[in-house]
Amino acid sequence: MAEPLNILMVSSECVPYAKTGGLGDVTGALPGFLRRKGHDARVVVPLYSFIDRKKFNINVTVENVSVQMGSGKITFNICETINSEGVPVYFIDNGQFFKRDNIYHDNDFNDYHDNPLRFTFLSVAALQLCRVLSFKPDIVHANDWHTAILPAFLKRLFRDDPLFVDTASVLTIHNIAYQGRYARYYYDYTGLSENDFIPEKFECFGAVNFLKGGIHFADMVNTVSKGYESETRTMEGGFGLDRFLNEKGEDYIGILNGVDYSQWDPAKDTMIPANYTMDDMKGKAVCKSALQKQLGLEQSGETPLIGIVSRLVEQKGFHILAECIEDILNNMDVQFAILGAGDNRLETFYGDLPGKYPGRVGSFVGYNNDLAHLIEAGSDLFLMPSIYEPCGLNQIYSLKYGTLPVVRATGGLNDTVEDYDQIRGEGTGFKFSEPDCRSIYKTVSLALDTFGNRKDHFNKLVKRAMEQDFSWEESAGEYIKLYARALAKKKHR
Ligand code: ADP
Ligand code: GLC
């Protein structure tokens, strides 16, 4: 094995403490796998007030640590727990910034106005924590725009500190649409100099763009699938940052997310009413019946059931599905189980649908992890019509649960699902290219026809899907190579 590394992962989300989407899944799982490979990976996240300190055994480690922010000092406590994989997880406890009901927005889905301050603070606090705990990181691993300022902090404000002279930085882009673009005022607050407020670095039409600065300063940058890496290098997929990613050349790569099969495997999932395996699928029928009962759907093993679990935002394509789901319901024998939260209009639309199609559509608006597991296990098909998808985790969970994904062929969805070959009866799901109603309608229709009329093919696909292995084992190895490249770059500078 290569030299063991000290790795500090900094993130706004981390499972099981705080999650809105896949970012939390990734930062919750990857450090454990790095640790299993002999590295000292640790995590830093905010101590949001909704995190249950008792349940997770979170204790205060150091009180009254302070950092400079703007013209003032901010004080915080460092709290700590050890997660189920033995990873030390540090929490930044500061009431001013993190005593909130949610991670990013108020209960009406309005972003907290001080988000740039909150996450700049998280980033600077994470480095201060290293000093206080005498943890000398080889790698600081930033995630998305929230902590993208870390590489610049290391190369500027913390440059002369012996603790960080050998530290290299990695930035993972989980979603390039969220860049953290804010008024210039927030840049001044970071303490970085005027020299770095230029178009090649943080400046963007007079405003600050945190993700862009991160791309410039990080020793290595990656995103969460190879497909999305290619897409973000184009004008259409780069959301204005393609030029900067292309300038990184080979220092920008794609690494597919893994899945934590200790949480997402029908053979051992503790949140579903019956377990099952490829060789004994009886439990899946039990899960389907339980799901139908829980969401008020008609009890029927024969009727194909399509599951949906998603943030209800434009990225995910549910505004397009909204235009054709009623055509599907009116022309096909099918049930839907829908779980989602997000955009108010979409919440209302999908929340009202069961009233219009009683017994055929069941929906739950909100966040519900137990139901997410039951939908994966109890559905026959899983629909993800994303406009773009950096990686996507639910289609990978679906494969393991033998719930065939019906996906738009984009980013990580395209990389992880093999399209149904109607001649040979091979594949692991159903793919379509265009983000429009016609394609969704046609592909759902093909999937339902295969379910109903070509059972041999359908069952073959289910078996092949369940055989797929996207465990973190391999992807964690890719991250270790990425860290080694970041360190090599740092040394040669
Ligand atoms: P994204 O991060 O873009 O939301 P991913 O597919 O990477 O998409 O990850 C989504 C994660 O969040 C999955 O673990 C999924 O089960 C979970 N999730 C999304 N919406 C909900 C919800 N309403 N309730 C419970 N879990 C959800
Ligand atoms: C983002 C992306 C999603 C990805 C997740 C974890 O939220 O939208 O596709 O799986 O991050 O990397």
Tab-separated table of C-alpha atoms in Angstrom, residues 107-271:
chain	number	residue	atom	x	y	z
A	107	ASN	CA	-39.034	26.414	5.452
A	108	ASP	CA	-40.382	28.210	2.360
A	109	PHE	CA	-37.372	27.105	0.304
A	110	ASN	CA	-35.789	30.577	0.251
A	111	ASP	CA	-32.010	30.284	0.469
A	112	TYR	CA	-30.601	31.701	3.698
A	113	HIS	CA	-29.291	35.127	2.686
A	114	ASP	CA	-26.005	34.589	4.521
A	115	ASN	CA	-25.072	31.252	2.871
A	116	PRO	CA	-21.770	32.575	1.475
A	117	LEU	CA	-20.783	33.739	4.958
A	118	ARG	CA	-21.893	30.488	6.576
A	119	PHE	CA	-19.839	28.293	4.294
A	120	THR	CA	-16.811	30.575	4.162
A	121	PHE	CA	-16.879	30.316	7.917
A	122	LEU	CA	-17.159	26.508	7.739
A	123	SER	CA	-14.099	26.411	5.478
A	124	VAL	CA	-11.910	28.642	7.599
A	125	ALA	CA	-13.076	26.868	10.760
A	126	ALA	CA	-12.090	23.493	9.253
A	127	LEU	CA	-8.494	24.672	8.815
A	128	GLN	CA	-8.422	26.251	12.251
A	129	LEU	CA	-9.633	22.911	13.630
A	130	CYS	CA	-6.552	21.211	12.124
A	131	ARG	CA	-4.374	23.650	14.057
A	132	VAL	CA	-6.221	23.182	17.305
A	133	LEU	CA	-6.220	19.378	17.036
A	134	SER	CA	-2.707	19.269	15.521
A	135	PHE	CA	-4.010	17.284	12.555
A	136	LYS	CA	-1.625	17.744	9.623
A	137	PRO	CA	-3.635	16.968	6.493
A	138	ASP	CA	-1.926	15.695	3.362
A	139	ILE	CA	-5.158	16.347	1.515
A	140	VAL	CA	-7.956	18.816	2.084
A	141	HIS	CA	-10.943	17.588	0.100
A	142	ALA	CA	-13.532	20.273	-0.687
A	143	ASN	CA	-16.991	19.551	-2.069
A	144	ASP	CA	-19.133	21.811	-4.271
A	145	TRP	CA	-19.229	25.601	-4.085
A	146	HIS	CA	-19.811	25.715	-0.334
A	147	THR	CA	-16.269	24.682	0.530
A	148	ALA	CA	-14.615	25.490	-2.819
A	149	ILE	CA	-12.773	28.368	-1.186
A	150	LEU	CA	-10.566	25.938	0.765
A	151	PRO	CA	-7.882	25.503	-1.946
A	152	ALA	CA	-7.481	29.298	-2.115
A	153	PHE	CA	-7.266	29.550	1.665
A	154	LEU	CA	-4.484	26.954	1.644
A	155	LYS	CA	-2.557	28.778	-1.057
A	156	ARG	CA	-3.074	32.230	0.466
A	157	LEU	CA	-4.149	32.842	4.062
A	158	PHE	CA	-2.730	29.586	5.471
A	159	ARG	CA	0.271	29.311	3.151
A	160	ASP	CA	2.964	30.079	5.700
A	161	ASP	CA	1.660	27.786	8.393
A	162	PRO	CA	4.034	24.772	8.690
A	163	LEU	CA	0.995	22.572	9.318
A	164	PHE	CA	-0.190	23.144	5.728
A	165	VAL	CA	3.040	23.590	3.731
A	166	ASP	CA	2.733	20.093	2.284
A	167	THR	CA	-1.071	20.000	2.045
A	168	ALA	CA	-2.589	19.498	-1.409
A	169	SER	CA	-6.198	20.248	-2.264
A	170	VAL	CA	-8.874	18.391	-4.190
A	171	LEU	CA	-12.231	19.833	-5.218
A	172	THR	CA	-15.117	17.553	-6.155
A	173	ILE	CA	-17.907	19.071	-8.243
A	174	HIS	CA	-21.157	17.269	-7.493
A	175	ASN	CA	-23.263	19.697	-9.506
A	176	ILE	CA	-21.881	22.492	-11.649
A	177	ALA	CA	-25.151	24.400	-11.808
A	178	TYR	CA	-24.714	25.506	-8.216
A	179	GLN	CA	-21.679	27.788	-8.288
A	180	GLY	CA	-22.152	30.120	-5.344
A	181	ARG	CA	-22.419	33.431	-7.195
A	182	TYR	CA	-22.838	36.363	-4.843
A	183	ALA	CA	-22.269	40.096	-4.582
A	184	ARG	CA	-18.681	41.312	-4.320
A	185	TYR	CA	-19.230	42.137	-0.649
A	186	TYR	CA	-19.001	38.451	0.232
A	187	TYR	CA	-15.583	38.157	-1.368
A	188	ASP	CA	-14.227	40.978	0.769
A	189	TYR	CA	-15.393	39.042	3.774
A	190	THR	CA	-13.193	36.031	2.909
A	191	GLY	CA	-9.972	37.922	3.575
A	192	LEU	CA	-8.537	37.010	0.156
A	193	SER	CA	-6.789	39.815	-1.695
A	194	GLU	CA	-7.822	42.042	-4.573
A	195	ASN	CA	-5.290	40.213	-6.795
A	196	ASP	CA	-7.400	37.078	-6.779
A	197	PHE	CA	-10.594	38.904	-7.676
A	198	ILE	CA	-9.987	38.609	-11.410
A	199	PRO	CA	-11.893	36.760	-14.162
A	200	GLU	CA	-9.435	33.807	-14.190
A	201	LYS	CA	-10.028	33.264	-10.474
A	202	PHE	CA	-12.980	34.363	-8.321
A	203	GLU	CA	-14.468	37.268	-10.248
A	204	CYS	CA	-17.441	36.772	-12.542
A	205	PHE	CA	-19.073	39.866	-14.069
A	206	GLY	CA	-18.307	41.884	-10.963
A	207	ALA	CA	-19.600	39.235	-8.560
A	208	VAL	CA	-17.798	36.448	-6.733
A	209	ASN	CA	-18.101	32.889	-8.037
A	210	PHE	CA	-16.886	30.486	-5.364
A	211	LEU	CA	-16.829	27.362	-7.533
A	212	LYS	CA	-14.822	29.075	-10.237
A	213	GLY	CA	-12.192	30.190	-7.716
A	214	GLY	CA	-12.065	26.650	-6.378
A	215	ILE	CA	-11.433	25.218	-9.841
A	216	HIS	CA	-8.544	27.619	-10.305
A	217	PHE	CA	-6.856	27.021	-6.969
A	218	ALA	CA	-7.435	23.271	-6.394
A	219	ASP	CA	-4.496	21.026	-7.211
A	220	MET	CA	-6.872	18.492	-8.711
A	221	VAL	CA	-10.541	18.806	-9.596
A	222	ASN	CA	-12.967	15.971	-10.267
A	223	THR	CA	-16.614	15.364	-10.854
A	224	VAL	CA	-18.750	12.331	-10.121
A	225	SER	CA	-18.861	10.418	-13.438
A	226	LYS	CA	-16.836	10.309	-16.623
A	227	GLY	CA	-19.893	11.151	-18.700
A	228	TYR	CA	-20.563	14.306	-16.695
A	229	GLU	CA	-16.895	15.248	-16.902
A	230	SER	CA	-17.177	15.315	-20.714
A	231	GLU	CA	-20.485	17.181	-20.594
A	232	THR	CA	-19.172	19.887	-18.272
A	233	ARG	CA	-16.330	20.541	-20.695
A	234	THR	CA	-18.900	21.718	-23.273
A	235	MET	CA	-20.666	25.048	-23.525
A	236	GLU	CA	-24.048	23.417	-22.971
A	237	GLY	CA	-23.094	21.441	-19.876
A	238	GLY	CA	-20.469	23.687	-18.292
A	239	PHE	CA	-22.836	26.417	-17.110
A	240	GLY	CA	-20.200	29.014	-18.020
A	241	LEU	CA	-17.282	27.170	-16.423
A	242	ASP	CA	-16.363	24.864	-19.344
A	243	ARG	CA	-13.456	27.086	-20.374
A	244	PHE	CA	-11.950	26.938	-16.903
A	245	LEU	CA	-12.377	23.174	-16.675
A	246	ASN	CA	-10.751	22.724	-20.076
A	247	GLU	CA	-7.863	24.889	-18.939
A	248	LYS	CA	-7.293	22.393	-16.116
A	249	GLY	CA	-6.612	19.804	-18.842
A	250	GLU	CA	-5.841	16.426	-17.290
A	251	ASP	CA	-6.123	17.860	-13.811
A	252	TYR	CA	-9.896	17.575	-14.158
A	253	ILE	CA	-11.231	14.011	-14.199
A	254	GLY	CA	-14.402	11.974	-13.621
A	255	ILE	CA	-14.733	9.388	-10.849
A	256	LEU	CA	-18.027	7.558	-10.573
A	257	ASN	CA	-19.635	7.652	-7.134
A	258	GLY	CA	-19.882	4.370	-5.317
A	259	VAL	CA	-22.818	3.064	-3.362
A	260	ASP	CA	-22.833	2.167	0.294
A	261	TYR	CA	-24.229	-1.359	0.058
A	262	SER	CA	-24.303	-1.636	3.843
A	263	GLN	CA	-27.305	0.728	3.549
A	264	TRP	CA	-28.669	-0.078	0.100
A	265	ASP	CA	-28.900	-3.816	-0.461
A	266	PRO	CA	-32.225	-5.718	-0.446
A	267	ALA	CA	-30.509	-8.745	1.097
A	268	LYS	CA	-29.765	-6.866	4.323
A	269	ASP	CA	-31.801	-3.636	4.262
A	270	THR	CA	-33.365	-3.237	7.705
A	271	MET	CA	-35.894	-0.613	6.554
